[in-house]
mmCIF file of C-alpha atoms in Angstrom:
data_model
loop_
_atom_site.group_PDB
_atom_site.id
_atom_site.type_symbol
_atom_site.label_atom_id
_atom_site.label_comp_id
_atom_site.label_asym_id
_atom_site.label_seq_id
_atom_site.Cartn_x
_atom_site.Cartn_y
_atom_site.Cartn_z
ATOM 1 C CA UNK A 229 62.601 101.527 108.240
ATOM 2 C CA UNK A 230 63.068 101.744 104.397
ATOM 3 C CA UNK A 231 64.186 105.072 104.756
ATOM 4 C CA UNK A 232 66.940 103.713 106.530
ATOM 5 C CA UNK A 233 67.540 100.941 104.609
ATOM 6 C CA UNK A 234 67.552 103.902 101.150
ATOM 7 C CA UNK A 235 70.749 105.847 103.646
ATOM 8 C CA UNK A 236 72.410 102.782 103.524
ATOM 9 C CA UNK A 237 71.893 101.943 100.539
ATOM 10 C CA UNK A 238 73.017 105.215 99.427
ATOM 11 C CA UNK A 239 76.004 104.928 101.759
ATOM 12 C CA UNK A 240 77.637 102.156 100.304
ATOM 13 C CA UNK A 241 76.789 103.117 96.660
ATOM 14 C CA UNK A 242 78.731 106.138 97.770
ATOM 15 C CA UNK A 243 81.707 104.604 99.267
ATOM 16 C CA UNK A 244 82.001 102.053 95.941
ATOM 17 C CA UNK A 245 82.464 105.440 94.022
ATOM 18 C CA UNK A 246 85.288 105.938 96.434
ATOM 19 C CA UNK A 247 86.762 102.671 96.179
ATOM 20 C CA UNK A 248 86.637 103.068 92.123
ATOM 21 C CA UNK A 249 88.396 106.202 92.479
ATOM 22 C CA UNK A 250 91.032 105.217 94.521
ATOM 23 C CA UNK A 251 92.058 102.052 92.846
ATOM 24 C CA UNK A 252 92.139 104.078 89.542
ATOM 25 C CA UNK A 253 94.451 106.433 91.021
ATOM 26 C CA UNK A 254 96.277 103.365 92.179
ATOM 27 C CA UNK A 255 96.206 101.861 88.391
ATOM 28 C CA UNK A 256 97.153 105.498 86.939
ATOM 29 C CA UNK A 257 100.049 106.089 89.611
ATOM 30 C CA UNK A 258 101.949 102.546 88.484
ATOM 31 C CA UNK A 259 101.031 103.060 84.788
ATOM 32 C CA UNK A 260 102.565 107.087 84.413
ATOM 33 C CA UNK A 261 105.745 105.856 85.974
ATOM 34 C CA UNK A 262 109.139 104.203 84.359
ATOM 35 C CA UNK A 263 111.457 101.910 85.560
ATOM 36 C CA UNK A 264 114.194 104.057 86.775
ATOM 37 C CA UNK A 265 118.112 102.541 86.717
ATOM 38 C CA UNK A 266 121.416 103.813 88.776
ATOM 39 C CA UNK A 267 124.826 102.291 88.663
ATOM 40 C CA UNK A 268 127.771 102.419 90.909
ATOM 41 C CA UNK A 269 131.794 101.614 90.926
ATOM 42 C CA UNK A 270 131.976 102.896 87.356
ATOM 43 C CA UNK A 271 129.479 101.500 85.936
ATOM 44 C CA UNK A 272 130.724 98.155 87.288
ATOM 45 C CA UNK A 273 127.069 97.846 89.599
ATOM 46 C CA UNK A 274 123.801 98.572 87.822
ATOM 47 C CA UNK A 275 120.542 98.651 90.023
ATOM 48 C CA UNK A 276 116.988 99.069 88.027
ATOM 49 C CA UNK A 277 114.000 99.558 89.791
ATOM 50 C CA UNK A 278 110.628 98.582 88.676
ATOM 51 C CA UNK A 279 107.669 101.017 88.292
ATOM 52 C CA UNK A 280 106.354 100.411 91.814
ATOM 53 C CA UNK A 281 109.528 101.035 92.762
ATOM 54 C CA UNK A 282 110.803 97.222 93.447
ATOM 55 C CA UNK A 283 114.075 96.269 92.844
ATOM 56 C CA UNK A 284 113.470 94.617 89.120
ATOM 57 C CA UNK A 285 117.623 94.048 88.093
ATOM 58 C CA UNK A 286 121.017 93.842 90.061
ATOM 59 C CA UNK A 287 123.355 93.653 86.963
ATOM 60 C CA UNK A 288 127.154 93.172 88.079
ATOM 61 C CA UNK A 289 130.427 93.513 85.600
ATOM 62 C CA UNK A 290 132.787 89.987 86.239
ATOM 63 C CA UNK A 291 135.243 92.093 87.929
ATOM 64 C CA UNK A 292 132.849 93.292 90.829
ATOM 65 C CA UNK A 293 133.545 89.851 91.892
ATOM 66 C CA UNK A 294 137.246 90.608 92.802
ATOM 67 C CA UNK A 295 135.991 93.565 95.405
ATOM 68 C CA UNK A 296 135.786 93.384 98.683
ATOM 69 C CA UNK A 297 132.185 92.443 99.855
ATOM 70 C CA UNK A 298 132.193 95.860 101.660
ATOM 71 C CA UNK A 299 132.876 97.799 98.796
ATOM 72 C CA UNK A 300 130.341 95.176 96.607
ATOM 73 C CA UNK A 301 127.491 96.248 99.372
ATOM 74 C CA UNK A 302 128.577 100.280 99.351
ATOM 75 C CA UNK A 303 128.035 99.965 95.893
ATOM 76 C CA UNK A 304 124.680 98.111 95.342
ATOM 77 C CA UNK A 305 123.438 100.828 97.950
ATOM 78 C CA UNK A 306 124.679 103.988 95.970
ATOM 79 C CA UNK A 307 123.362 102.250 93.012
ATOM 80 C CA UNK A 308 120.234 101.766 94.414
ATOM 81 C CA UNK A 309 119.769 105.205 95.963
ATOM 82 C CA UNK A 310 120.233 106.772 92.952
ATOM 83 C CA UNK A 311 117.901 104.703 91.301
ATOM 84 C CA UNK A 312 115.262 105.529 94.353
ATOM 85 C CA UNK A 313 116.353 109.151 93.942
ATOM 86 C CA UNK A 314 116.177 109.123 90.042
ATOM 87 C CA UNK A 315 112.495 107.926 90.213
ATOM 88 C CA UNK A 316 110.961 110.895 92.833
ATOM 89 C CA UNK A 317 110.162 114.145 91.379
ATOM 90 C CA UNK A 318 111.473 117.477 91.828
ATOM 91 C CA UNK A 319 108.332 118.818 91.952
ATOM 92 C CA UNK A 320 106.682 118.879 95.917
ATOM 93 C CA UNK A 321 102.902 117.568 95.102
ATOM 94 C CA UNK A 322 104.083 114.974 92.467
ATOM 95 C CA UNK A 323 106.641 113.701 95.370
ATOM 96 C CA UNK A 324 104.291 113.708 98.128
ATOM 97 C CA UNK A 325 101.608 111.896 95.810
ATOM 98 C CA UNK A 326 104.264 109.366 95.367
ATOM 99 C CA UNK A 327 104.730 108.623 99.002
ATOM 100 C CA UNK A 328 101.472 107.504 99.319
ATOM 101 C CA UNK A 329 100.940 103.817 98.434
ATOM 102 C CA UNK A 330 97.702 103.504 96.455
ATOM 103 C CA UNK A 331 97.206 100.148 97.121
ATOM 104 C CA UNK A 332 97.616 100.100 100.536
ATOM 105 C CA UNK A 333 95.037 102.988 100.959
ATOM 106 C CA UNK A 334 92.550 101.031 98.510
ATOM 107 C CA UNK A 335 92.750 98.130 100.486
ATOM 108 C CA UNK A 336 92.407 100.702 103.825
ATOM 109 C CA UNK A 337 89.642 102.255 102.089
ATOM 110 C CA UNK A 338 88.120 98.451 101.700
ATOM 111 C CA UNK A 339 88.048 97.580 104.722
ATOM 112 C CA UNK A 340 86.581 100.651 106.396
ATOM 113 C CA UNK A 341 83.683 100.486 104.106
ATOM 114 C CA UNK A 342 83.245 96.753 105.240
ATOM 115 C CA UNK A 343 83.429 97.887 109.018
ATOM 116 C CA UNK A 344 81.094 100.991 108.166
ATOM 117 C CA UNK A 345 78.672 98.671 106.459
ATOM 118 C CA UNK A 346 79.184 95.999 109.239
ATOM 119 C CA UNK A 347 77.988 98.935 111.490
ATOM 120 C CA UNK A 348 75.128 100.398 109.784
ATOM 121 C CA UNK A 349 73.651 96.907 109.891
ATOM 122 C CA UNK A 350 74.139 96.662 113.333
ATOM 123 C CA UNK A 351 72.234 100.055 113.862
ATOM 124 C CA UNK A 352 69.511 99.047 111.260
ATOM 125 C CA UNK A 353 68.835 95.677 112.962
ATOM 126 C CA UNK A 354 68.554 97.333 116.646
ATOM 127 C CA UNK A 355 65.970 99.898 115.420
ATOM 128 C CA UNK A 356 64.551 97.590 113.755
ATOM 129 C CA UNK A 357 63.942 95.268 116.946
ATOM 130 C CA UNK A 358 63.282 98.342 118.950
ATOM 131 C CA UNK A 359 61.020 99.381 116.693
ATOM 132 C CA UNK A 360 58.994 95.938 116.901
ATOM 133 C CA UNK A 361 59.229 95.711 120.200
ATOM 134 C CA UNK A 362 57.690 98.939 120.890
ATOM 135 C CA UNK A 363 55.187 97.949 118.607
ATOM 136 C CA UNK A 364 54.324 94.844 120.098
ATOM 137 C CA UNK A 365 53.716 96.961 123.138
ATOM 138 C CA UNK A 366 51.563 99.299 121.923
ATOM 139 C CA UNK A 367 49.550 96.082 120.694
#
């Protein structure tokens, strides 16, 4: 039984390494990246995202006021997009390591170790009452 109890030890040692891994990714991703701004209607809409890519700023001139709230919303949108646009890369692997959200897979990455863990308990306790069942039979 302590053999099984070292694999699962092991196991979750293992998947901590993991977890450590994967939130520093997550902590390196939102450090290495910029706020990123775009601005619209001459300048008169300014959009700035924040490093994690939440809208941080929506700056507007007085006179964006006297538009038409169409042409107000058209123009927070283009400002916006080209903020979203300005902060992706032109480069394929640095844009497709952007799309994934670190945190989200941390937190994924959490929870299946919990449920893995939760598991290999499971198993460990049924051998375990097997096992002392068979030995009380034996007996």
């Amino acid at each position: 039984m302590s053999d099984l109890w070292q694999v699962l030890g092991d196991l979750d040692r293992l998947m901590e390494s993991v977890q450590r891994e994967a939130d520093a990714a997550r902590d390196r991703q939102q450090a290495g990246r910029e706020p990123t701004t775009g601005s619209a209607l001459d300048g008169r809409v300014r959009v700035r995202l924040a490093a994690d890519g939440r809208v941080d700023e929506i700056r507007l001139a007085d006179d964006a006021m006297g538009l038409r709230a169409d042409q107000l919303a058209e123009g927070i949108a283009r400002a916006f997009n080209q903020a979203w646009l300005a902060a992706r890369s032109d480069d394929e692997t640095a844009a497709a390591a952007l799309a994934v959200d670190p945190a989200a897979l941390a937190e994924q990455l959490r929870e299946v170790r919990e449920e893995g863990m939760r598991s290999m308990r499971a198993i460990t306790d049924s051998l375990s009452d097997a096992m002392a069942r068979i030995e009380r039979r034996t007996r």
